[in-house]
mmCIF file of C-alpha atoms in Angstrom:
data_model
loop_
_atom_site.group_PDB
_atom_site.id
_atom_site.type_symbol
_atom_site.label_atom_id
_atom_site.label_comp_id
_atom_site.label_asym_id
_atom_site.label_seq_id
_atom_site.Cartn_x
_atom_site.Cartn_y
_atom_site.Cartn_z
ATOM 1 C CA MET V 1 -202.890 -71.437 93.510
ATOM 2 C CA LEU V 2 -201.454 -72.563 97.266
ATOM 3 C CA PRO V 3 -202.559 -69.863 100.004
ATOM 4 C CA VAL V 4 -200.073 -67.212 100.856
ATOM 5 C CA THR V 5 -199.835 -65.215 103.703
ATOM 6 C CA ILE V 6 -198.499 -62.159 104.734
ATOM 7 C CA SER V 7 -195.121 -63.211 107.142
ATOM 8 C CA ASP V 8 -194.414 -60.165 108.998
ATOM 9 C CA PRO V 9 -197.307 -59.557 111.697
ATOM 10 C CA GLU V 10 -197.076 -56.010 112.352
ATOM 11 C CA LEU V 11 -197.658 -55.914 108.267
ATOM 12 C CA SER V 12 -200.346 -57.862 108.241
ATOM 13 C CA ALA V 13 -202.048 -56.268 111.421
ATOM 14 C CA ARG V 14 -201.351 -52.723 109.375
ATOM 15 C CA LEU V 15 -202.939 -53.914 105.991
ATOM 16 C CA ASN V 16 -205.978 -55.981 107.919
ATOM 17 C CA LYS V 17 -206.722 -52.099 108.983
ATOM 18 C CA LEU V 18 -206.995 -50.779 105.701
ATOM 19 C CA PRO V 19 -210.254 -50.732 103.847
ATOM 20 C CA ALA V 20 -210.433 -54.114 101.356
ATOM 21 C CA ASP V 21 -209.136 -54.090 98.369
ATOM 22 C CA GLY V 22 -211.640 -53.963 95.330
ATOM 23 C CA LEU V 23 -212.452 -52.187 92.165
ATOM 24 C CA THR V 24 -215.061 -49.041 91.970
ATOM 25 C CA ILE V 25 -216.088 -47.982 88.167
ATOM 26 C CA PHE V 26 -218.404 -44.622 87.399
ATOM 27 C CA THR V 27 -218.930 -42.543 85.238
ATOM 28 C CA LEU V 28 -218.609 -38.532 84.788
ATOM 29 C CA GLU V 29 -219.909 -35.622 83.172
ATOM 30 C CA GLY V 30 -223.775 -37.342 82.135
ATOM 31 C CA ASP V 31 -221.822 -40.518 81.243
ATOM 32 C CA SER V 32 -219.011 -39.222 78.825
ATOM 33 C CA ILE V 33 -216.214 -39.850 81.034
ATOM 34 C CA ARG V 34 -215.895 -43.690 82.077
ATOM 35 C CA GLY V 35 -213.491 -43.865 85.086
ATOM 36 C CA ALA V 36 -212.349 -46.948 87.796
ATOM 37 C CA LEU V 37 -210.012 -46.578 90.833
ATOM 38 C CA VAL V 38 -208.718 -49.414 92.490
ATOM 39 C CA SER V 39 -207.318 -50.455 95.563
ATOM 40 C CA ALA V 40 -204.811 -52.794 96.127
ATOM 41 C CA ALA V 41 -202.530 -52.951 98.600
ATOM 42 C CA HIS V 42 -203.457 -56.602 100.501
ATOM 43 C CA MET V 43 -202.873 -57.782 96.476
ATOM 44 C CA VAL V 44 -199.246 -56.208 96.019
ATOM 45 C CA ALA V 45 -198.373 -57.317 99.640
ATOM 46 C CA LEU V 46 -199.119 -60.769 98.920
ATOM 47 C CA MET V 47 -197.771 -60.835 95.243
ATOM 48 C CA ARG V 48 -194.645 -59.917 96.712
ATOM 49 C CA GLN V 49 -194.818 -62.100 99.353
ATOM 50 C CA ALA V 50 -195.575 -65.110 96.949
ATOM 51 C CA HIS V 51 -192.983 -64.008 94.249
ATOM 52 C CA ARG V 52 -189.918 -62.741 97.019
ATOM 53 C CA LEU V 53 -189.121 -60.022 95.791
ATOM 54 C CA GLY V 54 -187.262 -56.589 96.549
ATOM 55 C CA LEU V 55 -188.587 -53.130 96.971
ATOM 56 C CA LEU V 56 -187.653 -52.248 93.315
ATOM 57 C CA GLU V 57 -189.100 -55.329 91.655
ATOM 58 C CA THR V 58 -192.530 -55.171 94.402
ATOM 59 C CA LEU V 59 -192.329 -51.451 92.879
ATOM 60 C CA LEU V 60 -192.058 -52.657 88.910
ATOM 61 C CA LEU V 61 -194.644 -55.666 89.432
ATOM 62 C CA GLY V 62 -197.026 -53.840 91.622
ATOM 63 C CA LYS V 63 -197.725 -51.132 89.655
ATOM 64 C CA ALA V 64 -198.543 -54.114 86.359
ATOM 65 C CA TYR V 65 -200.896 -55.151 88.812
ATOM 66 C CA VAL V 66 -202.629 -52.279 89.414
ATOM 67 C CA ALA V 67 -202.824 -51.778 85.668
ATOM 68 C CA ALA V 68 -204.233 -55.262 85.173
ATOM 69 C CA ALA V 69 -207.055 -54.551 88.175
ATOM 70 C CA LEU V 70 -208.074 -51.272 86.445
ATOM 71 C CA LEU V 71 -208.415 -52.747 83.071
ATOM 72 C CA SER V 72 -210.460 -55.876 84.314
ATOM 73 C CA ALA V 73 -213.297 -52.616 83.953
ATOM 74 C CA THR V 74 -213.210 -53.261 80.344
ATOM 75 C CA ILE V 75 -213.650 -56.817 80.294
ATOM 76 C CA LYS V 76 -216.664 -59.125 80.683
ATOM 77 C CA GLY V 77 -217.750 -62.547 81.807
ATOM 78 C CA ASP V 78 -215.446 -65.250 81.636
ATOM 79 C CA ASP V 79 -212.995 -63.003 79.342
ATOM 80 C CA ARG V 80 -209.201 -62.673 80.060
ATOM 81 C CA LEU V 81 -206.790 -59.822 79.516
ATOM 82 C CA SER V 82 -202.929 -59.645 79.666
ATOM 83 C CA LEU V 83 -200.453 -56.880 79.380
ATOM 84 C CA LYS V 84 -197.107 -57.817 78.531
ATOM 85 C CA VAL V 85 -193.981 -55.548 78.507
ATOM 86 C CA ASP V 86 -191.061 -56.385 76.829
ATOM 87 C CA GLY V 87 -188.045 -54.302 77.069
ATOM 88 C CA ASP V 88 -184.141 -54.244 76.491
ATOM 89 C CA GLY V 89 -183.414 -52.568 79.936
ATOM 90 C CA PRO V 90 -182.100 -55.144 82.940
ATOM 91 C CA ALA V 91 -186.026 -55.530 83.946
ATOM 92 C CA ARG V 92 -186.372 -57.403 80.510
ATOM 93 C CA GLY V 93 -190.367 -57.044 81.608
ATOM 94 C CA TYR V 94 -193.156 -58.146 82.711
ATOM 95 C CA MET V 95 -196.929 -59.530 82.525
ATOM 96 C CA ALA V 96 -199.823 -59.580 84.210
ATOM 97 C CA GLU V 97 -202.862 -60.706 83.607
ATOM 98 C CA CYS V 98 -206.990 -59.967 84.932
ATOM 99 C CA THR V 99 -210.160 -61.659 84.612
ATOM 100 C CA ALA V 100 -213.523 -59.710 84.537
ATOM 101 C CA GLY V 101 -213.963 -60.818 87.981
ATOM 102 C CA GLY V 102 -210.637 -58.977 89.538
ATOM 103 C CA GLN V 103 -207.982 -62.175 89.407
ATOM 104 C CA VAL V 104 -204.634 -60.793 89.086
ATOM 105 C CA ARG V 105 -201.474 -63.082 88.319
ATOM 106 C CA GLY V 106 -198.589 -62.059 86.192
ATOM 107 C CA ARG V 107 -194.747 -62.091 86.424
ATOM 108 C CA LEU V 108 -191.139 -60.085 86.408
ATOM 109 C CA PHE V 109 -189.137 -61.782 83.636
ATOM 110 C CA THR V 110 -186.292 -60.484 86.127
ATOM 111 C CA PRO V 111 -187.341 -61.445 89.020
ATOM 112 C CA ALA V 112 -183.973 -59.694 90.587
ATOM 113 C CA ILE V 113 -182.839 -56.647 89.050
ATOM 114 C CA ASP V 114 -179.202 -55.889 88.877
ATOM 115 C CA ILE V 115 -179.059 -51.477 88.641
ATOM 116 C CA GLY V 116 -175.391 -51.551 89.570
ATOM 117 C CA ASN V 117 -174.579 -48.181 92.081
ATOM 118 C CA ASP V 118 -177.160 -45.555 90.311
ATOM 119 C CA PRO V 119 -179.548 -44.654 92.097
ATOM 120 C CA ALA V 120 -180.882 -43.115 89.220
ATOM 121 C CA ASP V 121 -182.077 -46.677 87.732
ATOM 122 C CA PHE V 122 -185.074 -46.831 90.168
ATOM 123 C CA ASP V 123 -186.669 -45.080 87.365
ATOM 124 C CA THR V 124 -188.931 -47.487 85.769
ATOM 125 C CA ALA V 125 -188.260 -45.978 82.098
ATOM 126 C CA ARG V 126 -184.307 -46.966 82.746
ATOM 127 C CA LEU V 127 -185.054 -50.298 83.931
ATOM 128 C CA ILE V 128 -187.736 -51.126 81.243
ATOM 129 C CA GLY V 129 -185.612 -49.344 78.376
ATOM 130 C CA LYS V 130 -186.826 -49.260 74.754
ATOM 131 C CA GLY V 131 -189.323 -51.925 73.740
ATOM 132 C CA GLN V 132 -193.417 -53.077 73.762
ATOM 133 C CA LEU V 133 -196.570 -52.864 75.152
ATOM 134 C CA SER V 134 -198.623 -55.449 74.192
ATOM 135 C CA LEU V 135 -202.621 -56.106 75.263
ATOM 136 C CA THR V 136 -204.331 -59.284 74.647
ATOM 137 C CA ARG V 137 -207.861 -59.965 75.032
ATOM 138 C CA TYR V 138 -208.748 -63.799 75.211
ATOM 139 C CA MET V 139 -212.592 -63.593 74.436
ATOM 140 C CA VAL V 140 -215.215 -67.203 75.183
ATOM 141 C CA GLY V 141 -216.549 -68.161 72.334
ATOM 142 C CA LYS V 142 -213.572 -66.684 69.697
ATOM 143 C CA THR V 143 -211.039 -69.131 68.277
ATOM 144 C CA GLU V 144 -207.926 -66.665 68.814
ATOM 145 C CA PRO V 145 -207.067 -63.793 71.196
ATOM 146 C CA VAL V 146 -206.924 -60.325 69.834
ATOM 147 C CA THR V 147 -203.751 -58.172 70.704
ATOM 148 C CA GLY V 148 -203.030 -54.736 69.737
ATOM 149 C CA THR V 149 -199.255 -53.852 70.271
ATOM 150 C CA VAL V 150 -197.483 -50.663 70.295
ATOM 151 C CA ALA V 151 -193.583 -49.092 70.648
ATOM 152 C CA LEU V 152 -192.989 -47.765 74.638
ATOM 153 C CA ARG V 153 -192.986 -43.986 74.316
ATOM 154 C CA THR V 154 -191.632 -43.897 77.799
ATOM 155 C CA GLY V 155 -190.657 -47.150 79.405
ATOM 156 C CA ARG V 156 -193.152 -45.799 82.537
ATOM 157 C CA LEU V 157 -196.363 -48.111 82.671
ATOM 158 C CA ALA V 158 -199.247 -45.324 83.084
ATOM 159 C CA GLU V 159 -197.964 -43.212 79.916
ATOM 160 C CA ASP V 160 -197.729 -45.715 78.141
ATOM 161 C CA LEU V 161 -200.965 -47.877 78.575
ATOM 162 C CA ALA V 162 -202.273 -44.001 77.842
ATOM 163 C CA TRP V 163 -200.248 -44.053 74.678
ATOM 164 C CA PHE V 164 -201.530 -47.846 73.572
ATOM 165 C CA TYR V 165 -205.204 -46.426 73.634
ATOM 166 C CA HIS V 166 -204.392 -43.095 71.629
ATOM 167 C CA LEU V 167 -203.000 -44.828 68.754
ATOM 168 C CA SER V 168 -205.015 -47.974 68.866
ATOM 169 C CA GLU V 169 -208.397 -46.742 69.970
ATOM 170 C CA GLN V 170 -208.095 -43.431 69.343
ATOM 171 C CA THR V 171 -209.115 -42.322 72.699
ATOM 172 C CA ARG V 172 -208.038 -40.024 74.978
ATOM 173 C CA THR V 173 -207.225 -41.843 78.283
ATOM 174 C CA SER V 174 -205.087 -41.657 81.370
ATOM 175 C CA PHE V 175 -203.921 -44.017 83.947
ATOM 176 C CA THR V 176 -202.400 -42.826 87.655
ATOM 177 C CA LEU V 177 -200.305 -45.745 89.230
ATOM 178 C CA GLY V 178 -198.972 -46.027 92.524
ATOM 179 C CA VAL V 179 -197.057 -47.987 94.976
ATOM 180 C CA GLN V 180 -196.686 -46.789 98.486
ATOM 181 C CA PHE V 181 -193.938 -48.420 101.070
ATOM 182 C CA ASP V 182 -193.101 -47.362 105.045
ATOM 183 C CA ALA V 183 -189.726 -46.586 106.377
ATOM 184 C CA LEU V 184 -188.836 -50.030 106.220
ATOM 185 C CA GLY V 185 -189.592 -50.869 102.865
ATOM 186 C CA ARG V 186 -192.619 -52.612 103.231
ATOM 187 C CA VAL V 187 -195.838 -51.908 101.271
ATOM 188 C CA ALA V 188 -197.994 -49.899 102.411
ATOM 189 C CA GLY V 189 -200.816 -48.774 100.593
ATOM 190 C CA ALA V 190 -201.567 -49.424 96.570
ATOM 191 C CA GLY V 191 -204.075 -48.204 93.792
ATOM 192 C CA GLY V 192 -204.280 -46.338 90.339
ATOM 193 C CA LEU V 193 -207.383 -44.372 87.991
ATOM 194 C CA TYR V 194 -208.206 -45.063 84.993
ATOM 195 C CA LEU V 195 -210.066 -42.522 83.002
ATOM 196 C CA GLN V 196 -211.425 -42.641 79.220
ATOM 197 C CA ALA V 197 -213.400 -40.333 77.218
ATOM 198 C CA LEU V 198 -216.324 -41.549 75.949
ATOM 199 C CA PRO V 199 -218.330 -40.076 72.701
ATOM 200 C CA GLY V 200 -219.163 -36.774 73.606
ATOM 201 C CA ALA V 201 -216.968 -36.199 76.004
ATOM 202 C CA ARG V 202 -215.928 -32.745 75.733
ATOM 203 C CA ASP V 203 -212.162 -31.034 74.698
ATOM 204 C CA GLU V 204 -212.516 -28.453 77.819
ATOM 205 C CA VAL V 205 -214.065 -30.960 80.423
ATOM 206 C CA LEU V 206 -211.626 -33.665 79.442
ATOM 207 C CA ASP V 207 -208.499 -31.171 80.606
ATOM 208 C CA ARG V 208 -210.105 -29.998 83.492
ATOM 209 C CA VAL V 209 -210.695 -33.392 84.540
ATOM 210 C CA GLU V 210 -206.782 -33.977 83.467
ATOM 211 C CA ARG V 211 -206.109 -31.153 85.607
ATOM 212 C CA LEU V 212 -207.381 -32.141 88.777
ATOM 213 C CA VAL V 213 -206.312 -35.853 88.602
ATOM 214 C CA TYR V 214 -202.538 -34.722 88.072
ATOM 215 C CA SER V 215 -202.677 -32.586 91.050
ATOM 216 C CA LEU V 216 -203.981 -35.195 93.365
ATOM 217 C CA PRO V 217 -201.695 -36.424 96.260
ATOM 218 C CA PRO V 218 -200.148 -39.991 95.092
ATOM 219 C CA LEU V 219 -202.568 -43.091 95.043
ATOM 220 C CA GLY V 220 -200.897 -45.143 96.693
ATOM 221 C CA GLU V 221 -200.223 -42.955 99.876
ATOM 222 C CA THR V 222 -203.579 -41.551 99.792
ATOM 223 C CA PHE V 223 -204.775 -45.219 100.330
ATOM 224 C CA ALA V 224 -202.239 -46.110 103.104
ATOM 225 C CA SER V 225 -203.524 -43.141 105.052
ATOM 226 C CA GLY V 226 -206.908 -45.414 105.286
ATOM 227 C CA ALA V 227 -209.150 -43.748 102.495
ATOM 228 C CA GLY V 228 -211.700 -45.642 100.810
ATOM 229 C CA ARG V 229 -212.247 -45.624 97.270
ATOM 230 C CA MET V 230 -215.638 -43.721 97.727
ATOM 231 C CA ASP V 231 -214.248 -41.013 99.949
ATOM 232 C CA ILE V 232 -211.977 -40.923 97.632
ATOM 233 C CA CYS V 233 -214.117 -40.382 94.596
ATOM 234 C CA LEU V 234 -216.464 -38.114 96.643
ATOM 235 C CA ARG V 235 -213.497 -35.532 96.973
ATOM 236 C CA SER V 236 -211.794 -35.939 93.581
ATOM 237 C CA PHE V 237 -214.702 -35.529 91.557
ATOM 238 C CA PRO V 238 -217.377 -32.973 93.449
ATOM 239 C CA PHE V 239 -218.601 -31.042 90.174
ATOM 240 C CA PHE V 240 -218.501 -33.798 87.559
ATOM 241 C CA ASP V 241 -221.391 -35.224 88.241
ATOM 242 C CA LEU V 242 -220.289 -38.682 89.501
ATOM 243 C CA ASN V 243 -222.235 -41.533 88.537
ATOM 244 C CA LEU V 244 -221.607 -45.028 90.028
ATOM 245 C CA LEU V 245 -221.874 -48.268 87.798
ATOM 246 C CA ASP V 246 -220.631 -51.254 89.962
ATOM 247 C CA GLU V 247 -217.696 -52.117 92.722
ATOM 248 C CA HIS V 248 -216.117 -55.622 93.197
ATOM 249 C CA PRO V 249 -212.969 -57.135 94.872
ATOM 250 C CA VAL V 250 -209.395 -57.924 93.154
ATOM 251 C CA ARG V 251 -207.395 -60.389 94.141
ATOM 252 C CA PHE V 252 -204.047 -62.066 93.994
ATOM 253 C CA ASP V 253 -204.633 -65.143 92.548
ATOM 254 C CA CYS V 254 -203.985 -67.838 89.912
ATOM 255 C CA PRO V 255 -206.095 -70.967 88.262
ATOM 256 C CA CYS V 256 -202.859 -73.286 88.843
ATOM 257 C CA THR V 257 -203.393 -76.710 90.617
ATOM 258 C CA LYS V 258 -200.996 -79.601 91.398
ATOM 259 C CA GLU V 259 -203.027 -81.274 88.944
ATOM 260 C CA ARG V 260 -202.372 -79.203 86.391
ATOM 261 C CA ILE V 261 -198.364 -79.279 87.055
ATOM 262 C CA ALA V 262 -199.201 -82.812 86.521
ATOM 263 C CA ALA V 263 -200.504 -82.414 83.546
ATOM 264 C CA PHE V 264 -197.746 -80.429 82.584
ATOM 265 C CA ILE V 265 -195.202 -83.060 83.612
ATOM 266 C CA SER V 266 -196.947 -85.642 81.599
ATOM 267 C CA ALA V 267 -195.687 -83.311 78.727
ATOM 268 C CA LEU V 268 -192.070 -85.230 79.328
ATOM 269 C CA SER V 269 -190.882 -88.590 77.050
ATOM 270 C CA LYS V 270 -190.926 -91.972 78.033
ATOM 271 C CA ASP V 271 -187.714 -92.335 78.817
ATOM 272 C CA GLU V 272 -187.346 -88.788 80.475
ATOM 273 C CA LEU V 273 -190.225 -89.875 83.200
ATOM 274 C CA VAL V 274 -188.660 -93.373 83.593
ATOM 275 C CA ASP V 275 -185.207 -92.027 84.695
ATOM 276 C CA MET V 276 -186.567 -89.675 86.662
ATOM 277 C CA ALA V 277 -188.557 -91.804 88.788
ATOM 278 C CA ALA V 278 -185.787 -94.541 89.157
ATOM 279 C CA THR V 279 -182.690 -91.744 90.011
ATOM 280 C CA GLY V 280 -184.538 -88.154 90.599
ATOM 281 C CA ASP V 281 -184.101 -86.299 93.786
ATOM 282 C CA PHE V 282 -187.359 -85.928 95.738
ATOM 283 C CA PRO V 283 -189.040 -84.330 96.518
ATOM 284 C CA VAL V 284 -189.491 -82.543 92.689
ATOM 285 C CA GLU V 285 -190.297 -78.941 93.010
ATOM 286 C CA VAL V 286 -192.122 -77.374 90.010
ATOM 287 C CA SER V 287 -193.054 -73.785 90.439
ATOM 288 C CA CYS V 288 -195.858 -72.130 88.738
ATOM 289 C CA HIS V 289 -194.042 -68.291 86.866
ATOM 290 C CA ASN V 290 -197.477 -66.302 87.633
ATOM 291 C CA CYS V 291 -198.092 -66.875 90.875
ATOM 292 C CA GLY V 292 -194.850 -68.411 92.506
ATOM 293 C CA SER V 293 -196.341 -71.450 93.690
ATOM 294 C CA VAL V 294 -194.385 -74.738 94.363
ATOM 295 C CA TYR V 295 -195.480 -77.554 93.871
ATOM 296 C CA ARG V 296 -193.525 -80.573 95.297
ATOM 297 C CA PHE V 297 -193.950 -84.458 93.974
ATOM 298 C CA ASP V 298 -192.821 -87.064 96.385
ATOM 299 C CA ARG V 299 -191.115 -90.497 95.388
ATOM 300 C CA GLU V 300 -194.490 -92.239 95.605
ATOM 301 C CA GLU V 301 -196.930 -89.754 94.182
ATOM 302 C CA PHE V 302 -193.734 -89.579 90.759
ATOM 303 C CA MET V 303 -193.830 -92.941 90.808
ATOM 304 C CA VAL V 304 -197.914 -93.210 90.495
ATOM 305 C CA LEU V 305 -197.791 -90.736 87.964
ATOM 306 C CA SER V 306 -195.088 -92.034 85.771
ATOM 307 C CA ARG V 307 -196.852 -94.889 85.943
ATOM 308 C CA GLN V 308 -199.846 -93.829 84.193
ATOM 309 C CA ILE V 309 -198.273 -91.684 82.009
ATOM 310 C CA VAL V 310 -195.939 -94.673 80.375
ATOM 311 C CA ASP V 311 -199.344 -96.743 80.216
ATOM 312 C CA ASN V 312 -200.690 -93.982 78.509
ATOM 313 C CA HIS V 313 -197.511 -93.927 76.608
ATOM 314 C CA ASP V 314 -197.820 -98.029 75.522
ATOM 315 C CA ASN V 315 -201.322 -97.364 74.696
ATOM 316 C CA GLY V 316 -201.061 -94.588 72.324
ATOM 317 C CA THR V 317 -202.853 -92.434 74.039
ATOM 318 C CA GLN V 318 -201.960 -88.865 76.065
ATOM 319 C CA VAL V 319 -202.273 -87.257 78.708
ATOM 320 C CA SER V 320 -204.849 -84.754 78.808
ATOM 321 C CA LYS V 321 -203.196 -81.125 79.227
#
């Protein structure tokens, strides 16, 4: 992935005053409830910059990034997890992928959403429409990923994720996702909370915790004020036997490189490569959909690449993808 920086100096300075993005994992009530709290203003702002998104698109994909960062708490090692929403609304859907180390990437299926003149369409449920939510785990050592899919219940990601766990794992789970904007429509704060019942959790305790969570101020607003994750945990759960387990950074990141993109170009036919090298407009630009990075190949680079690939075709070999 190519480096991304915030182009607005005022926004950059404000974001730099906030606590660093990160994920805090904890348990409550004698380890009967597992939770995770993520702060992600920098990540969402960089995602917006890289994908060149408007406010509405940032809200939608930003919440997906926050959710993916939270879900990184559910995987380990070199495993990956992706969430995907497909809908029949104007947004069509989105996907976001995380690693256990907190790296997040993803994209909207419609980068510029047409909502007409109806302000009600700012409701994400209207933007997504009817469809399905899928979670896919890519586990090291397993030959095939494991995917679970449910029909969307509301079109709002936090509610649909809770519904997914209710149906697929029969586990009581809640999500809170938030992205806060300032008066100029810039990202001011972003964050999320995930709580899940573990074996032995009592219903009355879960009810109390959920009521408390729903009474909290919006997390995007809270993080925009400069609050840290530890402060929020201590203030939010003072009577629930809070036990901190782990913390790690989260960030907008993608493993794409120019070399990987070159390997994808090698999938073109020999005739296509020769024709592009001879008559194509340069530089050739190839974008990564998951992070917005644009890789450019000038004529000389492309000629070298095409000669290598043509030689491999002539020798009966293939370039490794």
